[in-house]
């Protein structure tokens, strides 16, 4: 099975772009060795799905989250189908890498480093270049892409990286970041980003629990009726809820509409 057979099948399922990366060409300064997960891995196949303009541009965070959940669910289904296509056609295993979670929440990274750096793999497989926001910019779709990947034992040559410089250094992403997480060029300050983009994440939950402890029964009852608690409860079974996509939404490169 060759790259074009895999690319054609993936595109037929609805994947917007596909990149191939030989393991030897994968470089990520923080992420673990992919052989920790699939010992005989030889290649990484990266998939890109276009995010929805209507969800990104909405001022309602529930619509932002709905768009992200939709692309995550769709990309998961496509990963399974392409993995089955490879395994059924070659007998070689393929292991999926999802776009966000589950994450390794143990020390020392506490969920801040993915098993595979999908950003680096996307750039190294020719699907885009890094922008001022430290995200991937694609020639057609700009920043509005969500990435997933498959690890495979198939030996596949890397696609050529892009040489074109797509970021115009307009600074809109820096200005639009409510957490000031992009102020230092070349670095995203993760904790600043998470505090702004995940108000109902772990820090928010811990803070609310601290407020709850030691309160009178009446005060606790009022806290349990608070919309913040209800949002934290909702997030506990939906998963990580990103309510800020500003750096993606304001990027002017390759707008799809």
mmCIF file of C-alpha atoms in Angstrom:
data_model
loop_
_atom_site.group_PDB
_atom_site.id
_atom_site.type_symbol
_atom_site.label_atom_id
_atom_site.label_comp_id
_atom_site.label_asym_id
_atom_site.label_seq_id
_atom_site.Cartn_x
_atom_site.Cartn_y
_atom_site.Cartn_z
ATOM 1 C CA UNK A 1 0.000 0.000 0.000
ATOM 2 C CA UNK A 2 1.463 3.377 -1.003
ATOM 3 C CA UNK A 3 0.901 6.972 0.046
ATOM 4 C CA UNK A 4 -1.483 7.852 -2.767
ATOM 5 C CA UNK A 5 -3.764 4.918 -2.020
ATOM 6 C CA UNK A 6 -4.002 6.022 1.596
ATOM 7 C CA UNK A 7 -4.406 9.704 0.688
ATOM 8 C CA UNK A 8 -7.136 8.931 -1.856
ATOM 9 C CA UNK A 9 -9.069 6.782 0.613
ATOM 10 C CA UNK A 10 -8.781 9.363 3.392
ATOM 11 C CA UNK A 11 -9.931 12.166 1.107
ATOM 12 C CA UNK A 12 -12.866 10.020 -0.029
ATOM 13 C CA UNK A 13 -13.989 9.802 3.607
ATOM 14 C CA UNK A 14 -13.940 13.581 4.021
ATOM 15 C CA UNK A 15 -10.441 14.339 5.319
ATOM 16 C CA UNK A 16 -9.417 17.749 3.949
ATOM 17 C CA UNK A 17 -5.648 17.234 3.714
ATOM 18 C CA UNK A 18 -3.186 14.410 4.388
ATOM 19 C CA UNK A 19 0.550 14.566 5.063
ATOM 20 C CA UNK A 20 3.118 11.788 5.415
ATOM 21 C CA UNK A 21 6.144 11.793 7.677
ATOM 22 C CA UNK A 22 8.848 9.162 8.029
ATOM 23 C CA UNK A 23 9.677 8.610 11.686
ATOM 24 C CA UNK A 24 13.286 9.683 11.112
ATOM 25 C CA UNK A 25 12.044 13.131 10.008
ATOM 26 C CA UNK A 26 9.818 13.688 13.038
ATOM 27 C CA UNK A 27 11.301 16.136 15.496
ATOM 28 C CA UNK A 28 9.548 17.468 18.567
ATOM 29 C CA UNK A 29 11.577 18.971 21.405
ATOM 30 C CA UNK A 30 9.200 17.989 24.218
ATOM 31 C CA UNK A 31 7.102 15.028 23.084
ATOM 32 C CA UNK A 32 8.061 11.421 23.881
ATOM 33 C CA UNK A 33 9.436 8.959 21.334
ATOM 34 C CA UNK A 34 6.530 7.529 19.240
ATOM 35 C CA UNK A 35 8.096 4.090 19.674
ATOM 36 C CA UNK A 36 6.880 4.239 23.269
ATOM 37 C CA UNK A 37 3.387 3.669 21.865
ATOM 38 C CA UNK A 38 3.980 1.555 18.758
ATOM 39 C CA UNK A 39 7.429 -0.067 19.041
ATOM 40 C CA UNK A 40 7.814 -0.792 15.325
ATOM 41 C CA UNK A 41 6.372 2.501 14.055
ATOM 42 C CA UNK A 42 8.032 3.732 10.869
ATOM 43 C CA UNK A 43 5.749 6.525 9.712
ATOM 44 C CA UNK A 44 3.257 9.141 10.904
ATOM 45 C CA UNK A 45 0.247 10.008 8.740
ATOM 46 C CA UNK A 46 -1.228 13.418 9.583
ATOM 47 C CA UNK A 47 -4.840 14.321 8.826
ATOM 48 C CA UNK A 48 -6.305 17.826 8.675
ATOM 49 C CA UNK A 49 -9.971 18.735 9.047
ATOM 50 C CA UNK A 50 -11.342 22.193 8.371
ATOM 51 C CA UNK A 51 -12.917 23.857 11.372
ATOM 52 C CA UNK A 52 -16.325 25.485 10.901
ATOM 53 C CA UNK A 53 -16.298 29.211 10.194
ATOM 54 C CA UNK A 54 -19.683 29.693 11.847
ATOM 55 C CA UNK A 55 -18.477 28.094 15.073
ATOM 56 C CA UNK A 56 -15.152 29.942 15.145
ATOM 57 C CA UNK A 57 -16.685 33.323 14.444
ATOM 58 C CA UNK A 58 -19.615 33.004 16.851
ATOM 59 C CA UNK A 59 -19.541 35.168 19.979
ATOM 60 C CA UNK A 60 -21.396 32.410 21.861
ATOM 61 C CA UNK A 61 -18.955 30.014 23.584
ATOM 62 C CA UNK A 62 -21.408 27.111 23.329
ATOM 63 C CA UNK A 63 -21.290 27.388 19.545
ATOM 64 C CA UNK A 64 -17.483 27.578 19.678
ATOM 65 C CA UNK A 65 -17.415 24.375 21.726
ATOM 66 C CA UNK A 66 -19.996 22.668 19.514
ATOM 67 C CA UNK A 67 -17.851 23.293 16.452
ATOM 68 C CA UNK A 68 -14.805 21.827 18.171
ATOM 69 C CA UNK A 69 -16.730 18.770 19.362
ATOM 70 C CA UNK A 70 -18.080 18.211 15.860
ATOM 71 C CA UNK A 71 -14.647 18.269 14.219
ATOM 72 C CA UNK A 72 -13.210 16.062 16.971
ATOM 73 C CA UNK A 73 -15.954 13.455 16.580
ATOM 74 C CA UNK A 74 -15.671 13.491 12.787
ATOM 75 C CA UNK A 75 -11.887 13.198 12.820
ATOM 76 C CA UNK A 76 -12.047 10.294 15.288
ATOM 77 C CA UNK A 77 -14.359 8.404 12.955
ATOM 78 C CA UNK A 78 -12.065 9.079 9.995
ATOM 79 C CA UNK A 79 -9.021 7.903 11.964
ATOM 80 C CA UNK A 80 -10.730 4.604 12.686
ATOM 81 C CA UNK A 81 -11.771 4.108 9.061
ATOM 82 C CA UNK A 82 -8.308 4.858 7.656
ATOM 83 C CA UNK A 83 -6.652 2.704 10.320
ATOM 84 C CA UNK A 84 -8.947 -0.165 9.361
ATOM 85 C CA UNK A 85 -8.172 0.447 5.681
ATOM 86 C CA UNK A 86 -4.437 0.114 6.414
ATOM 87 C CA UNK A 87 -4.720 -2.827 8.782
ATOM 88 C CA UNK A 88 -7.121 -4.761 6.541
ATOM 89 C CA UNK A 89 -5.035 -4.052 3.446
ATOM 90 C CA UNK A 90 -1.557 -4.689 4.841
ATOM 91 C CA UNK A 91 -1.881 -6.629 8.081
ATOM 92 C CA UNK A 92 0.235 -3.969 9.795
ATOM 93 C CA UNK A 93 -1.095 -2.168 12.890
ATOM 94 C CA UNK A 94 -2.068 1.489 12.881
ATOM 95 C CA UNK A 95 -2.539 3.465 16.092
ATOM 96 C CA UNK A 96 -4.650 6.669 16.290
ATOM 97 C CA UNK A 97 -3.505 9.973 17.779
ATOM 98 C CA UNK A 98 -6.460 12.190 18.667
ATOM 99 C CA UNK A 99 -6.552 15.962 18.420
ATOM 100 C CA UNK A 100 -6.708 16.787 22.102
ATOM 101 C CA UNK A 101 -7.338 14.247 24.845
ATOM 102 C CA UNK A 102 -6.804 11.798 26.515
ATOM 103 C CA UNK A 103 -3.530 13.241 27.801
ATOM 104 C CA UNK A 104 -0.874 12.051 30.210
ATOM 105 C CA UNK A 105 -1.859 13.990 33.328
ATOM 106 C CA UNK A 106 1.058 12.742 35.444
ATOM 107 C CA UNK A 107 4.100 14.756 36.489
ATOM 108 C CA UNK A 108 6.133 16.411 35.137
ATOM 109 C CA UNK A 109 3.985 17.553 32.201
ATOM 110 C CA UNK A 110 0.506 17.458 33.841
ATOM 111 C CA UNK A 111 -1.281 17.234 30.490
ATOM 112 C CA UNK A 112 0.615 20.076 28.836
ATOM 113 C CA UNK A 113 2.518 17.837 26.378
ATOM 114 C CA UNK A 114 0.814 15.490 23.934
ATOM 115 C CA UNK A 115 1.941 11.968 23.138
ATOM 116 C CA UNK A 116 2.670 13.215 19.612
ATOM 117 C CA UNK A 117 3.154 16.864 18.680
ATOM 118 C CA UNK A 118 0.561 17.162 15.934
ATOM 119 C CA UNK A 119 1.712 20.725 15.176
ATOM 120 C CA UNK A 120 5.288 19.643 14.489
ATOM 121 C CA UNK A 121 4.188 16.563 12.563
ATOM 122 C CA UNK A 122 1.862 18.683 10.407
ATOM 123 C CA UNK A 123 4.604 21.164 9.540
ATOM 124 C CA UNK A 124 7.193 18.462 8.931
ATOM 125 C CA UNK A 125 4.784 16.557 6.658
ATOM 126 C CA UNK A 126 4.153 19.581 4.434
ATOM 127 C CA UNK A 127 0.710 20.598 5.701
ATOM 128 C CA UNK A 128 1.708 24.110 6.671
ATOM 129 C CA UNK A 129 4.142 26.392 8.462
ATOM 130 C CA UNK A 130 4.189 27.894 11.943
ATOM 131 C CA UNK A 131 2.668 31.355 12.402
ATOM 132 C CA UNK A 132 3.185 34.049 15.006
ATOM 133 C CA UNK A 133 0.550 32.270 17.139
ATOM 134 C CA UNK A 134 2.719 29.095 17.082
ATOM 135 C CA UNK A 135 -0.070 27.206 15.322
ATOM 136 C CA UNK A 136 0.026 25.715 11.838
ATOM 137 C CA UNK A 137 -0.991 27.834 8.846
ATOM 138 C CA UNK A 138 -2.092 25.953 5.730
ATOM 139 C CA UNK A 139 -1.925 27.608 2.272
ATOM 140 C CA UNK A 140 -5.644 27.144 1.639
ATOM 141 C CA UNK A 141 -7.287 26.811 5.055
ATOM 142 C CA UNK A 142 -5.034 29.119 7.032
ATOM 143 C CA UNK A 143 -5.147 28.437 10.761
ATOM 144 C CA UNK A 144 -8.623 26.887 10.648
ATOM 145 C CA UNK A 145 -7.566 23.246 10.774
ATOM 146 C CA UNK A 146 -7.726 20.533 13.404
ATOM 147 C CA UNK A 147 -5.060 17.802 13.205
ATOM 148 C CA UNK A 148 -5.000 14.106 14.078
ATOM 149 C CA UNK A 149 -2.602 11.330 13.089
ATOM 150 C CA UNK A 150 -1.975 7.635 12.684
ATOM 151 C CA UNK A 151 1.186 5.819 13.697
ATOM 152 C CA UNK A 152 1.902 2.956 11.320
ATOM 153 C CA UNK A 153 4.522 0.287 10.709
ATOM 154 C CA UNK A 154 4.363 1.018 6.977
ATOM 155 C CA UNK A 155 7.542 2.578 5.599
ATOM 156 C CA UNK A 156 6.376 5.785 3.896
ATOM 157 C CA UNK A 157 8.517 8.649 2.609
ATOM 158 C CA UNK A 158 7.976 12.114 4.022
ATOM 159 C CA UNK A 159 6.092 14.681 1.988
ATOM 160 C CA UNK A 160 8.158 17.765 1.231
ATOM 161 C CA UNK A 161 7.844 20.585 3.803
ATOM 162 C CA UNK A 162 6.408 23.887 2.594
ATOM 163 C CA UNK A 163 8.950 26.588 1.788
ATOM 164 C CA UNK A 164 6.420 29.417 1.498
ATOM 165 C CA UNK A 165 6.206 31.889 4.378
ATOM 166 C CA UNK A 166 2.470 32.232 5.044
ATOM 167 C CA UNK A 167 2.386 34.348 8.205
ATOM 168 C CA UNK A 168 2.407 38.077 7.452
ATOM 169 C CA UNK A 169 3.269 38.938 11.082
ATOM 170 C CA UNK A 170 0.217 41.169 11.368
ATOM 171 C CA UNK A 171 0.081 40.658 15.133
ATOM 172 C CA UNK A 172 -3.708 40.222 15.254
ATOM 173 C CA UNK A 173 -3.390 36.937 17.138
ATOM 174 C CA UNK A 174 -1.214 38.564 19.808
ATOM 175 C CA UNK A 175 -3.652 41.432 20.252
ATOM 176 C CA UNK A 176 -6.688 39.127 20.357
ATOM 177 C CA UNK A 177 -5.346 36.798 23.078
ATOM 178 C CA UNK A 178 -7.230 37.571 26.312
ATOM 179 C CA UNK A 179 -4.646 35.703 28.399
ATOM 180 C CA UNK A 180 -1.629 37.518 26.909
ATOM 181 C CA UNK A 181 -0.185 34.071 26.229
ATOM 182 C CA UNK A 182 1.530 35.097 22.966
ATOM 183 C CA UNK A 183 3.366 38.203 24.134
ATOM 184 C CA UNK A 184 6.760 36.489 23.954
ATOM 185 C CA UNK A 185 7.412 35.664 20.300
ATOM 186 C CA UNK A 186 8.098 32.008 19.607
ATOM 187 C CA UNK A 187 6.439 30.802 22.809
ATOM 188 C CA UNK A 188 2.902 30.106 23.940
ATOM 189 C CA UNK A 189 2.580 30.390 27.693
ATOM 190 C CA UNK A 190 0.328 27.379 28.231
ATOM 191 C CA UNK A 191 -1.022 28.224 31.671
ATOM 192 C CA UNK A 192 -2.021 31.738 30.588
ATOM 193 C CA UNK A 193 -3.748 30.242 27.551
ATOM 194 C CA UNK A 194 -5.562 27.598 29.594
ATOM 195 C CA UNK A 195 -6.812 30.068 32.199
ATOM 196 C CA UNK A 196 -8.383 32.149 29.425
ATOM 197 C CA UNK A 197 -9.555 29.366 27.113
ATOM 198 C CA UNK A 198 -10.731 26.762 29.671
ATOM 199 C CA UNK A 199 -12.550 28.608 32.477
ATOM 200 C CA UNK A 200 -14.231 25.340 33.461
ATOM 201 C CA UNK A 201 -11.062 23.250 33.433
ATOM 202 C CA UNK A 202 -9.094 21.830 36.356
ATOM 203 C CA UNK A 203 -7.996 25.196 37.859
ATOM 204 C CA UNK A 204 -11.593 26.419 37.815
ATOM 205 C CA UNK A 205 -12.826 23.220 39.451
ATOM 206 C CA UNK A 206 -10.171 23.344 42.177
ATOM 207 C CA UNK A 207 -10.948 26.984 42.873
ATOM 208 C CA UNK A 208 -14.651 26.236 43.210
ATOM 209 C CA UNK A 209 -14.040 23.294 45.545
ATOM 210 C CA UNK A 210 -11.973 25.569 47.778
ATOM 211 C CA UNK A 211 -14.854 28.025 47.906
ATOM 212 C CA UNK A 212 -17.205 25.186 48.866
ATOM 213 C CA UNK A 213 -15.120 23.779 51.737
ATOM 214 C CA UNK A 214 -15.955 25.190 55.134
ATOM 215 C CA UNK A 215 -19.124 26.959 54.067
ATOM 216 C CA UNK A 216 -22.409 26.580 55.921
ATOM 217 C CA UNK A 217 -25.024 24.183 54.496
ATOM 218 C CA UNK A 218 -27.047 27.146 53.247
ATOM 219 C CA UNK A 219 -24.013 28.689 51.538
ATOM 220 C CA UNK A 220 -23.102 25.343 49.990
ATOM 221 C CA UNK A 221 -26.648 24.981 48.695
ATOM 222 C CA UNK A 222 -26.370 28.371 47.005
ATOM 223 C CA UNK A 223 -22.989 27.431 45.513
ATOM 224 C CA UNK A 224 -24.537 24.268 44.062
ATOM 225 C CA UNK A 225 -27.155 26.403 42.306
ATOM 226 C CA UNK A 226 -24.552 28.787 40.905
ATOM 227 C CA UNK A 227 -24.305 28.684 37.050
ATOM 228 C CA UNK A 228 -20.524 28.379 37.413
ATOM 229 C CA UNK A 229 -20.947 25.083 39.277
ATOM 230 C CA UNK A 230 -23.416 23.854 36.673
ATOM 231 C CA UNK A 231 -20.914 24.693 33.922
ATOM 232 C CA UNK A 232 -18.156 22.865 35.811
ATOM 233 C CA UNK A 233 -20.458 19.862 36.180
ATOM 234 C CA UNK A 234 -21.254 19.935 32.468
ATOM 235 C CA UNK A 235 -17.557 20.112 31.596
ATOM 236 C CA UNK A 236 -16.872 17.085 33.801
ATOM 237 C CA UNK A 237 -18.589 14.751 31.334
ATOM 238 C CA UNK A 238 -18.188 16.679 28.067
ATOM 239 C CA UNK A 239 -14.427 16.990 28.402
ATOM 240 C CA UNK A 240 -12.011 19.884 28.016
ATOM 241 C CA UNK A 241 -14.078 22.828 26.804
ATOM 242 C CA UNK A 242 -12.186 25.500 24.910
ATOM 243 C CA UNK A 243 -14.157 28.731 24.945
ATOM 244 C CA UNK A 244 -11.526 30.863 23.176
ATOM 245 C CA UNK A 245 -10.387 30.451 19.586
ATOM 246 C CA UNK A 246 -9.374 34.066 19.029
ATOM 247 C CA UNK A 247 -5.883 33.380 17.702
ATOM 248 C CA UNK A 248 -7.346 31.065 15.063
ATOM 249 C CA UNK A 249 -10.383 33.184 14.212
ATOM 250 C CA UNK A 250 -8.520 36.463 13.625
ATOM 251 C CA UNK A 251 -5.772 35.002 11.432
ATOM 252 C CA UNK A 252 -6.372 36.468 7.952
ATOM 253 C CA UNK A 253 -4.488 33.813 5.995
ATOM 254 C CA UNK A 254 -6.549 31.490 3.810
ATOM 255 C CA UNK A 255 -10.006 32.373 5.078
ATOM 256 C CA UNK A 256 -12.414 29.817 3.599
ATOM 257 C CA UNK A 257 -15.398 32.118 3.162
#
